[in-house]
XYZ file of C-alpha atoms in Angstrom:
683
model
C 162.145 110.729 42.449
C 159.426 108.533 40.683
C 156.210 110.118 40.625
C 152.948 107.786 41.008
C 150.121 107.971 38.660
C 147.286 110.034 39.731
C 143.624 109.195 38.177
C 141.774 112.179 37.338
C 138.561 113.091 39.607
C 135.078 112.826 37.860
C 132.810 113.062 40.608
C 129.745 110.734 40.259
C 126.739 110.688 42.860
C 125.350 107.421 43.951
C 121.946 107.592 46.072
C 120.247 105.152 47.859
C 118.141 105.109 51.000
C 118.297 109.115 51.036
C 122.065 108.783 51.418
C 124.174 110.119 48.848
C 128.060 109.289 48.326
C 130.270 110.798 45.677
C 132.791 108.453 43.834
C 135.383 110.401 42.218
C 136.543 107.390 40.181
C 133.337 105.697 39.240
C 134.603 106.142 35.628
C 137.358 103.473 36.024
C 134.626 100.906 35.174
C 134.764 101.511 31.481
C 136.618 98.325 30.364
C 136.467 99.731 26.710
C 137.495 103.147 27.293
C 141.241 103.915 26.340
C 141.921 106.381 29.307
C 141.123 103.498 31.644
C 143.561 101.119 29.942
C 146.131 104.001 29.925
C 145.648 104.573 33.454
C 146.014 100.793 34.371
C 149.393 100.789 32.267
C 150.808 103.664 33.989
C 150.023 101.895 37.378
C 151.984 98.795 35.985
C 154.831 101.106 34.591
C 154.916 102.822 38.046
C 155.186 99.365 39.840
C 157.836 98.026 37.223
C 159.841 101.303 37.678
C 159.588 101.231 41.349
C 160.480 97.548 41.963
C 163.334 97.476 39.196
C 165.866 96.687 41.728
C 164.081 93.524 42.840
C 163.831 92.262 39.238
C 166.770 89.981 39.471
C 165.819 88.830 43.000
C 162.182 87.816 41.561
C 163.837 85.952 38.871
C 165.936 84.025 41.411
C 163.066 83.413 43.436
C 160.990 82.069 40.478
C 163.842 79.552 39.313
C 164.039 78.567 43.261
C 160.309 77.626 43.576
C 160.350 76.076 40.168
C 163.485 73.901 41.047
C 161.467 72.397 43.830
C 158.699 70.923 41.627
C 158.877 67.946 39.879
C 158.353 69.143 36.056
C 157.835 65.411 34.644
C 154.924 64.447 37.356
C 151.765 62.743 36.787
C 148.485 62.137 38.968
C 147.937 58.854 40.652
C 145.843 56.959 38.286
C 142.156 56.343 39.281
C 140.254 53.465 37.893
C 136.485 54.384 35.894
C 134.430 52.099 33.770
C 137.264 49.833 32.527
C 139.983 52.611 32.122
C 142.670 54.087 34.186
C 142.674 57.788 33.826
C 146.017 59.980 34.527
C 147.086 63.534 34.287
C 150.520 64.108 33.595
C 153.056 66.941 33.041
C 156.178 66.983 30.812
C 159.315 68.815 31.471
C 159.421 72.377 30.134
C 155.825 72.352 29.757
C 153.253 74.432 31.242
C 149.955 72.602 30.777
C 148.601 68.919 31.791
C 148.121 66.144 29.323
C 144.967 63.793 29.895
C 145.321 60.314 29.089
C 143.727 56.947 29.870
C 144.685 52.978 29.781
C 142.495 50.334 29.258
C 142.281 47.800 32.062
C 145.630 47.827 33.087
C 148.591 50.659 33.562
C 150.668 48.412 31.492
C 148.277 49.070 28.204
C 148.964 51.461 25.622
C 148.508 55.147 26.482
C 145.460 56.854 24.892
C 146.025 60.709 24.920
C 142.625 62.478 25.342
C 143.780 65.857 25.355
C 147.137 67.636 25.208
C 146.674 70.992 26.667
C 149.988 72.388 25.568
C 149.081 72.017 22.071
C 145.442 73.155 22.530
C 146.751 76.223 24.492
C 149.075 77.616 21.624
C 148.382 80.869 20.439
C 146.270 81.902 23.755
C 147.557 83.756 26.969
C 145.452 81.935 29.096
C 143.956 78.533 28.589
C 141.830 76.152 31.010
C 140.243 72.873 30.193
C 137.752 71.531 32.667
C 134.884 69.298 33.292
C 135.989 66.389 31.237
C 132.795 63.745 31.084
C 133.021 60.519 29.559
C 130.171 58.580 28.263
C 129.342 55.412 29.731
C 130.352 53.484 26.368
C 133.850 55.159 26.568
C 133.343 56.677 23.088
C 132.503 60.362 23.900
C 134.308 63.041 25.940
C 133.000 66.389 26.595
C 134.962 69.054 28.081
C 135.059 72.936 28.631
C 137.418 75.554 27.535
C 138.253 78.965 28.649
C 140.803 81.090 26.634
C 140.052 84.392 28.439
C 139.744 83.545 32.115
C 136.364 84.859 32.602
C 134.899 81.374 33.334
C 132.703 81.286 30.431
C 133.460 78.001 28.911
C 132.856 76.526 25.561
C 131.774 72.827 25.509
C 133.433 70.504 22.827
C 132.612 67.115 22.262
C 135.143 64.523 20.952
C 134.847 61.055 19.697
C 137.428 58.923 21.460
C 137.476 56.351 19.058
C 138.318 58.309 15.908
C 139.981 61.368 17.517
C 137.654 63.684 15.852
C 136.102 66.799 17.631
C 132.715 67.545 16.378
C 132.008 70.698 14.957
C 129.168 71.607 17.342
C 130.317 74.260 19.864
C 128.127 74.719 22.924
C 128.945 78.266 23.876
C 128.772 80.321 27.359
C 128.439 77.312 29.867
C 130.031 76.510 33.115
C 132.125 73.995 31.330
C 130.826 70.789 32.961
C 128.329 68.411 31.748
C 127.077 64.711 32.166
C 126.021 61.962 29.585
C 122.825 60.121 29.932
C 122.932 56.016 30.071
C 121.967 56.279 26.111
C 125.477 57.579 25.260
C 123.978 60.188 23.091
C 122.427 62.960 25.429
C 124.423 65.349 26.959
C 123.011 67.644 29.736
C 124.978 71.023 30.553
C 124.351 74.347 32.186
C 124.413 77.706 30.254
C 125.282 80.923 31.872
C 123.528 84.601 31.536
C 125.730 86.597 29.204
C 125.772 89.501 31.347
C 125.684 88.168 35.072
C 127.324 84.842 34.362
C 124.904 83.298 36.480
C 124.435 79.408 35.664
C 120.717 79.764 35.361
C 119.759 77.231 32.400
C 120.064 73.509 31.900
C 120.048 72.383 28.221
C 119.946 68.779 26.678
C 122.417 68.259 23.615
C 121.683 65.094 21.273
C 124.753 63.932 19.454
C 124.427 64.684 15.819
C 122.352 67.676 16.007
C 123.349 71.588 16.169
C 123.868 73.474 19.197
C 120.622 75.677 17.850
C 118.547 72.611 18.294
C 119.335 72.053 21.812
C 116.395 71.811 24.199
C 116.278 73.826 27.415
C 114.895 71.592 30.082
C 115.155 73.953 33.075
C 115.442 77.564 33.598
C 116.097 78.986 37.322
C 113.954 82.212 37.699
C 115.366 83.261 40.907
C 118.587 85.553 40.561
C 119.830 84.385 43.994
C 120.171 80.595 42.645
C 122.617 78.780 40.509
C 122.055 75.579 38.515
C 124.155 72.528 37.635
C 123.552 69.041 36.447
C 125.350 65.730 37.428
C 125.027 61.921 37.546
C 124.651 59.862 40.867
C 127.793 57.575 41.678
C 125.385 55.006 41.050
C 124.696 55.985 37.464
C 121.117 55.265 38.042
C 120.079 58.963 38.131
C 120.663 62.401 36.476
C 120.385 65.157 39.058
C 119.861 68.888 38.438
C 120.988 70.872 41.580
C 119.526 74.645 42.166
C 121.290 76.219 45.171
C 122.029 79.464 46.847
C 123.773 80.305 49.841
C 120.987 79.249 52.416
C 118.762 77.260 50.540
C 118.996 73.909 48.075
C 116.558 71.975 45.655
C 117.255 69.074 43.629
C 115.580 67.476 40.680
C 115.719 63.881 39.170
C 115.214 61.585 36.287
C 116.459 58.090 35.451
C 119.591 58.310 33.419
C 118.143 55.584 31.063
C 115.280 58.031 30.123
C 116.698 61.259 29.405
C 113.679 62.528 27.743
C 111.908 61.996 30.840
C 110.576 65.289 32.954
C 112.559 65.975 35.921
C 110.831 65.746 39.236
C 111.484 67.805 42.223
C 113.004 65.819 45.043
C 112.156 68.032 47.785
C 110.782 71.593 46.751
C 113.098 74.754 48.260
C 111.975 75.744 51.414
C 114.120 78.902 52.426
C 116.848 77.953 54.783
C 116.593 74.231 54.012
C 120.016 72.882 52.810
C 120.269 69.262 51.519
C 122.314 67.417 49.452
C 121.468 63.800 47.793
C 123.410 60.501 47.196
C 122.017 57.574 45.928
C 122.655 54.080 47.012
C 120.339 50.826 46.503
C 116.680 51.738 46.976
C 117.315 54.713 48.952
C 118.752 58.212 48.813
C 121.184 59.431 51.456
C 120.732 63.361 52.270
C 123.011 65.577 54.258
C 120.939 68.363 55.524
C 120.168 70.930 58.188
C 116.589 70.114 58.471
C 114.823 71.098 61.989
C 117.656 73.405 63.088
C 120.507 71.047 62.479
C 123.041 73.687 62.242
C 125.997 71.474 61.778
C 123.995 69.022 59.539
C 123.018 65.562 59.823
C 122.569 62.554 57.670
C 119.056 61.033 56.682
C 117.542 58.429 54.291
C 114.432 58.112 52.386
C 113.062 55.546 49.789
C 113.357 56.481 46.103
C 109.746 56.484 45.561
C 109.053 59.056 48.533
C 111.655 61.719 48.509
C 110.136 64.766 50.266
C 111.201 65.609 53.777
C 108.484 64.164 55.638
C 109.801 60.720 54.598
C 113.317 61.261 55.525
C 114.615 59.207 58.460
C 117.594 59.702 60.744
C 121.084 57.986 60.231
C 123.310 60.107 62.008
C 121.961 62.872 64.475
C 122.900 66.315 64.369
C 125.829 67.102 67.217
C 126.683 70.553 68.316
C 130.586 70.172 68.319
C 130.775 68.073 65.015
C 130.342 69.482 61.400
C 129.207 66.938 59.144
C 130.568 67.944 55.777
C 130.227 65.285 53.078
C 129.789 61.401 52.814
C 131.118 59.093 50.235
C 129.032 56.053 49.245
C 130.795 52.454 48.655
C 128.725 48.878 48.263
C 129.725 47.889 51.488
C 130.863 51.157 53.519
C 129.580 54.727 54.167
C 132.320 57.296 54.751
C 131.655 60.303 56.516
C 133.730 63.456 56.399
C 133.423 65.444 59.545
C 135.024 68.477 61.201
C 135.844 68.424 65.110
C 137.534 71.284 66.771
C 138.465 72.715 63.702
C 140.303 69.410 62.294
C 139.086 66.801 59.679
C 138.178 63.345 60.671
C 137.312 60.577 58.259
C 134.701 58.152 59.635
C 134.366 54.610 58.359
C 130.980 52.857 58.779
C 130.450 49.430 57.286
C 126.672 49.123 56.075
C 126.288 46.103 58.109
C 126.505 48.082 61.312
C 129.637 46.522 62.823
C 132.558 47.975 63.942
C 132.931 51.643 62.948
C 136.167 53.614 63.075
C 137.884 56.640 62.412
C 141.203 56.867 60.518
C 143.962 58.081 62.726
C 145.511 61.443 62.155
C 148.305 62.589 64.849
C 149.500 66.155 63.578
C 147.610 69.285 64.727
C 148.159 71.311 61.694
C 147.063 68.971 59.239
C 144.144 68.390 56.284
C 142.706 65.000 55.280
C 140.263 64.630 52.772
C 138.587 61.845 50.600
C 139.799 62.012 46.897
C 138.395 60.608 43.752
C 136.300 57.774 44.795
C 134.402 57.003 41.697
C 134.332 53.398 41.784
C 131.248 52.296 43.725
C 131.943 48.603 44.074
C 135.391 48.618 46.010
C 136.710 48.397 49.347
C 139.295 50.661 48.633
C 139.031 54.571 49.907
C 141.210 56.880 48.372
C 142.167 60.027 50.572
C 144.679 62.747 50.644
C 146.759 64.014 53.730
C 149.306 66.916 54.235
C 150.211 69.382 56.817
C 152.118 72.699 56.976
C 155.127 70.831 57.019
C 154.361 67.433 55.379
C 154.081 67.154 51.802
C 150.577 66.074 50.157
C 150.000 62.140 50.113
C 147.593 60.167 48.126
C 146.633 56.970 49.998
C 144.633 54.136 49.398
C 143.211 52.487 52.462
C 141.545 49.084 52.449
C 138.326 49.564 54.832
C 138.102 45.888 55.310
C 141.736 45.227 56.204
C 142.511 48.861 57.626
C 145.490 48.624 55.620
C 146.857 51.581 53.690
C 149.104 51.990 50.686
C 150.919 55.497 50.130
C 150.366 55.623 46.257
C 152.458 59.123 46.103
C 154.003 61.836 48.416
C 154.572 65.092 46.675
C 158.279 65.596 45.762
C 160.084 68.544 46.896
C 163.223 68.658 44.448
C 166.829 70.072 45.251
C 167.452 67.612 48.214
C 167.372 70.559 50.954
C 163.929 69.927 52.275
C 163.635 68.104 55.312
C 160.378 68.408 57.023
C 162.215 67.800 60.619
C 163.599 71.301 60.095
C 160.174 72.859 60.671
C 158.162 73.286 63.693
C 154.248 73.545 63.461
C 151.885 74.849 65.957
C 148.434 75.350 66.750
C 147.567 78.173 69.120
C 144.338 80.180 70.262
C 144.066 83.662 70.318
C 141.015 85.330 72.445
C 138.986 87.805 70.445
C 137.547 91.045 71.855
C 134.388 89.234 72.865
C 136.046 86.245 74.419
C 135.667 83.893 71.464
C 138.630 81.480 71.194
C 140.317 81.839 67.570
C 142.798 78.848 66.380
C 145.902 79.992 64.567
C 147.926 77.618 62.544
C 151.808 78.102 62.437
C 154.963 76.957 60.511
C 158.708 78.223 60.938
C 162.164 76.980 60.925
C 163.247 75.361 64.130
C 165.660 77.638 66.277
C 163.539 80.732 65.910
C 163.404 82.835 69.116
C 160.313 84.604 70.236
C 161.844 87.874 70.474
C 159.375 90.060 68.249
C 162.147 90.304 65.840
C 160.817 87.523 63.280
C 158.934 88.525 60.085
C 155.568 86.928 59.993
C 153.140 86.639 57.167
C 149.425 86.138 58.527
C 147.191 84.676 55.884
C 143.191 84.523 56.240
C 140.125 84.345 53.884
C 137.023 84.416 56.356
C 133.963 84.254 53.853
C 131.282 81.859 52.500
C 131.938 79.275 54.960
C 135.313 78.491 53.313
C 137.590 76.616 55.711
C 141.133 77.475 55.498
C 142.733 73.716 56.064
C 146.689 73.600 56.681
C 148.064 72.657 53.141
C 151.650 72.059 52.415
C 153.321 74.550 50.061
C 156.876 73.836 48.538
C 156.565 77.285 47.327
C 156.216 78.693 50.892
C 159.826 77.494 51.595
C 161.135 80.347 50.066
C 159.721 82.440 52.936
C 160.238 80.073 55.664
C 163.821 79.492 54.634
C 164.544 83.163 54.914
C 163.534 83.506 58.629
C 159.725 84.212 58.001
C 157.076 82.619 60.270
C 153.772 81.649 58.203
C 150.591 81.939 60.021
C 146.753 81.136 59.035
C 144.094 82.773 61.054
C 140.994 80.528 61.249
C 138.612 83.523 61.622
C 135.019 83.548 61.744
C 133.297 83.729 58.452
C 134.895 80.627 57.550
C 133.595 77.195 58.773
C 136.626 75.839 60.569
C 134.823 75.521 63.910
C 131.467 74.277 62.327
C 128.411 76.368 60.841
C 127.891 78.772 63.793
C 131.320 79.903 63.091
C 130.524 80.754 59.507
C 127.249 82.229 60.839
C 128.819 84.515 63.251
C 131.014 86.032 60.272
C 128.457 87.193 57.776
C 125.703 89.536 57.125
C 125.093 91.830 60.063
C 128.069 89.921 62.060
C 130.657 90.362 58.941
C 132.803 92.804 61.492
C 133.711 89.988 63.539
C 135.887 88.637 60.341
C 137.858 91.590 60.758
C 138.018 92.052 64.368
C 139.268 88.425 64.771
C 142.056 88.830 62.271
C 143.155 92.194 64.197
C 143.022 90.115 67.618
C 144.965 87.249 66.015
C 147.678 89.908 64.697
C 147.850 91.660 68.142
C 148.081 88.063 70.027
C 151.163 86.987 67.621
C 152.700 90.127 68.704
C 151.983 89.889 72.652
C 153.420 86.513 72.425
C 156.671 87.874 70.684
C 156.540 85.705 67.617
C 156.546 89.170 65.739
C 156.094 92.997 65.999
C 154.505 95.728 63.935
C 157.654 96.353 61.923
C 157.787 92.747 60.968
C 154.145 91.853 60.737
C 152.711 91.104 57.257
C 149.188 90.254 56.068
C 147.600 88.469 52.805
C 144.408 87.884 51.500
C 142.649 87.631 48.139
C 139.196 88.196 46.751
C 136.888 88.373 49.892
C 140.140 87.698 51.788
C 141.101 90.858 50.090
C 137.871 92.721 51.503
C 139.462 91.558 54.925
C 142.784 93.218 53.927
C 140.967 96.495 53.029
C 138.895 96.512 56.091
C 141.758 95.782 58.582
C 144.358 98.551 57.249
C 141.412 101.051 57.669
C 140.928 99.939 61.022
C 144.226 99.156 62.262
C 146.605 100.371 59.652
C 149.751 100.886 62.251
C 150.001 97.101 63.075
C 151.397 95.883 59.660
C 154.370 96.865 57.724
C 152.948 95.525 54.684
C 150.102 93.831 53.016
C 149.530 91.665 49.854
C 146.128 91.995 48.424
C 144.979 89.751 45.449
C 141.927 90.521 43.347
C 140.167 92.417 46.382
C 136.622 92.750 46.717
C 136.642 96.237 48.274
C 133.740 98.325 46.714
C 131.114 96.384 48.477
C 128.087 98.758 48.539
C 128.521 99.871 45.068
C 128.718 96.307 43.736
C 126.196 95.020 45.569
C 123.842 97.500 44.448
C 124.548 96.819 40.734
C 122.699 93.598 39.692
C 124.263 93.403 36.478
C 127.931 92.546 37.719
C 128.457 88.767 37.516
C 127.543 87.122 40.944
C 126.160 89.646 42.721
C 122.643 88.784 43.287
C 123.441 85.312 44.621
C 125.567 87.297 47.214
C 122.747 88.615 49.263
C 122.688 85.782 51.734
C 126.537 86.248 52.652
C 126.532 90.132 52.686
C 123.241 91.158 52.823
C 120.855 92.843 50.233
C 121.879 96.612 50.285
C 118.319 97.749 48.917
C 117.109 96.937 52.623
C 118.408 100.043 54.495
C 119.792 98.062 57.680
C 122.353 95.950 55.129
C 122.996 99.134 53.143
C 124.121 100.881 56.601
C 126.012 97.974 57.955
C 127.847 97.547 54.779
C 128.853 100.906 54.472
C 130.328 101.194 57.662
C 133.196 98.592 56.644
C 133.427 98.662 52.811
C 137.037 99.297 52.193
C 136.717 101.839 49.502
C 133.981 103.787 51.283
C 136.278 103.962 54.461
C 139.624 105.318 52.977
C 140.718 108.011 55.049
C 143.624 110.534 55.465
C 146.132 108.325 57.431
C 149.018 106.606 57.509
C 148.693 103.198 55.377
C 150.931 100.300 55.477
C 153.026 99.216 52.157
C 150.816 97.858 49.465
C 151.197 95.419 46.984
C 147.645 94.910 45.111
C 147.201 92.772 42.107
C 144.194 92.162 39.850
C 143.494 90.971 36.485
C 141.535 92.903 33.460
C 139.224 89.878 32.805
C 138.480 89.185 36.161
C 134.616 87.918 36.170
C 134.341 87.380 39.957
C 135.896 90.743 41.380
C 135.912 93.295 38.455
C 139.508 95.192 37.987
C 137.773 98.463 38.741
C 137.230 97.446 42.296
C 141.099 97.583 43.359
C 142.049 100.449 40.367
C 139.475 102.596 42.219
C 140.552 101.967 45.713
C 144.411 102.448 44.945
C 143.384 105.928 43.081
C 141.654 106.835 46.424
C 144.584 105.751 48.583
C 147.022 107.452 46.531
C 145.190 110.780 47.264
C 144.400 110.264 50.793
C 147.216 108.371 52.345
C 149.560 110.571 54.652
C 152.752 108.580 54.265
C 155.390 107.579 51.596
C 154.795 103.906 52.038
C 154.746 101.859 48.917
C 151.504 101.583 47.125
C 151.731 99.319 43.994
C 148.646 98.361 41.519
C 149.727 95.361 39.477
C 147.183 94.492 36.857
C 147.633 91.459 34.429
C 145.872 92.849 31.387
C 145.475 89.455 29.798
C 143.872 87.311 32.771
C 141.234 87.064 35.339
C 140.529 86.086 38.840
C 142.618 82.936 39.209
C 145.772 84.663 37.609
C 147.923 82.844 35.167
C 146.942 79.471 33.512
C 150.534 78.034 33.356
C 151.842 76.213 36.109
C 155.111 77.908 36.136
C 153.758 81.434 35.107
C 151.806 81.511 38.210
C 155.078 81.131 40.005
C 156.051 84.370 38.700
C 153.231 86.246 40.262
C 154.104 84.692 43.899
C 157.537 85.703 43.267
C 156.522 89.407 42.765
C 154.567 89.159 46.320
C 157.650 87.603 47.993
C 160.225 89.890 46.621
C 157.674 92.703 47.875
C 157.927 91.192 51.343
C 161.574 90.175 51.479
C 162.600 93.657 50.182
C 160.591 95.361 53.079
C 162.568 93.191 55.474
C 165.996 94.314 53.756
C 166.457 90.496 52.489
C 167.986 90.844 49.086
C 168.953 87.352 48.000
């Protein structure tokens, strides 16, 4: 029998608030230590050998998933400032090609960036934040070849094709041009914490060393970014934390002016700004508008005492975002957990909602850069309906489907699948929505394998997106379900507030209650129930297997945040201080104690655990690799059964996994083969 790796024990005492914890695997956070790398490699070897019998099946799953995807695909072109912009893929290639065509789609293609060429020699490659100057001559773009989200911004002359020698290092990747077509504003990160904390200004023709810092964000709980208003009139610096925002503006035509604060930060006041005509429009929670409201203010008087109501706060509707056009205001809302798109002519006449008839769908405004148009571009998809990109004429109310995602192979028919929205009751009486999809004909006899997915943090809403990859589970008899648990914003801001800080445990108990409900309703049973979550959803997985390990046959855990207390006490770790409003600050005793009672790593005990497949990336900047590594080491020693426990570390990438569009499928094939193997499904 294959022997699992056992990490050496080096006791390390951590003390806070008069309380001491002993961490036997603290040493695993030494990324440069050869012993650490050796341990990770041992775990990888153990995983590879233990699952050798599924290798052919993994290859088959990969080819099956890849065969559904159109390889020579391209995005729907969008028009901006005289050009149509297109992103396309070529057959057999992993990375996108970004191009544009002048004035009409029959014009000659101008290739801006071929990421396949740029990615050569790199195990990981990501290009982000492409920004074009108003004269269409310059393009800035960010490149990351490590997967640590530290981007180098480069500048290309689109007329000559020459990339300037200047390299703007350690940035967030995004930048914005002033209207002079010579000044570029961008955000730079702290080298250690990776917090975007500075805004710099670069002038074409100068060295990066001469770049001027125009803003430094002292508060370690805030991140900064810079962008241009859709009207092109303003450059805007955004400072944001979980609960508070602040903006500064200058006219885009005067890039050397001093930025002026729009409304100074007030703890708990969140707002975002859009410019139209001689007013700013503000989505805000001012005056306890928990679900947000829309206000406006004159350009010359931006402080909050001048803000006037446009759309009042509603207890049952979350106002998520707005899109401003010359003749229309488009409002993105969420009601009863579902998206709504509201069209409001500035004339004040005959507003209306776009009609959607599914109950497990997502609808969202898409790329709407053009200000002077009556066409709204939006996207629609559901668990069973491939994604569509639609142009909607807001005046005539006619729509044109520009593209529907193709599912190749000729076998897919959405009418073969059933979508459901059901409600579980949590222990405190709260109704929690679940979205399900499965092949028609499945019987509710408790014998169906079911994969339950959730995230449940940061107010992130888990909408019902279509996945051609997921068909590999559905067509083998799996039910797929999403639990819209508290901690997300699925049912409004209160839903989020009830699943964070000192109410975080609601997230975990909601998931467990949803699991129990699915079994009570005979969709599945303990022998066939599986759970999946990543990052903060990995924290969820770690918590539920400590609290209710017997409910699940297997759990897939991606890049999990499981060592909550130690990580949140270490202010040198990237992204930590900005998280205090989400989890609490453990330097305060009540938060320390509360985190300690659910932190997965701290609560591993001697008990039987489900089969576990845990993945991570060595260069992850969001959840450091040592969190899952330490967790697995502790589980190996304490778990009392012989269930599978695998740690699979990608030694070349970070939080997002592989960068190539098909390489990522290999990671999913590993997860699916793990689940299917537990069900005895071999092909």
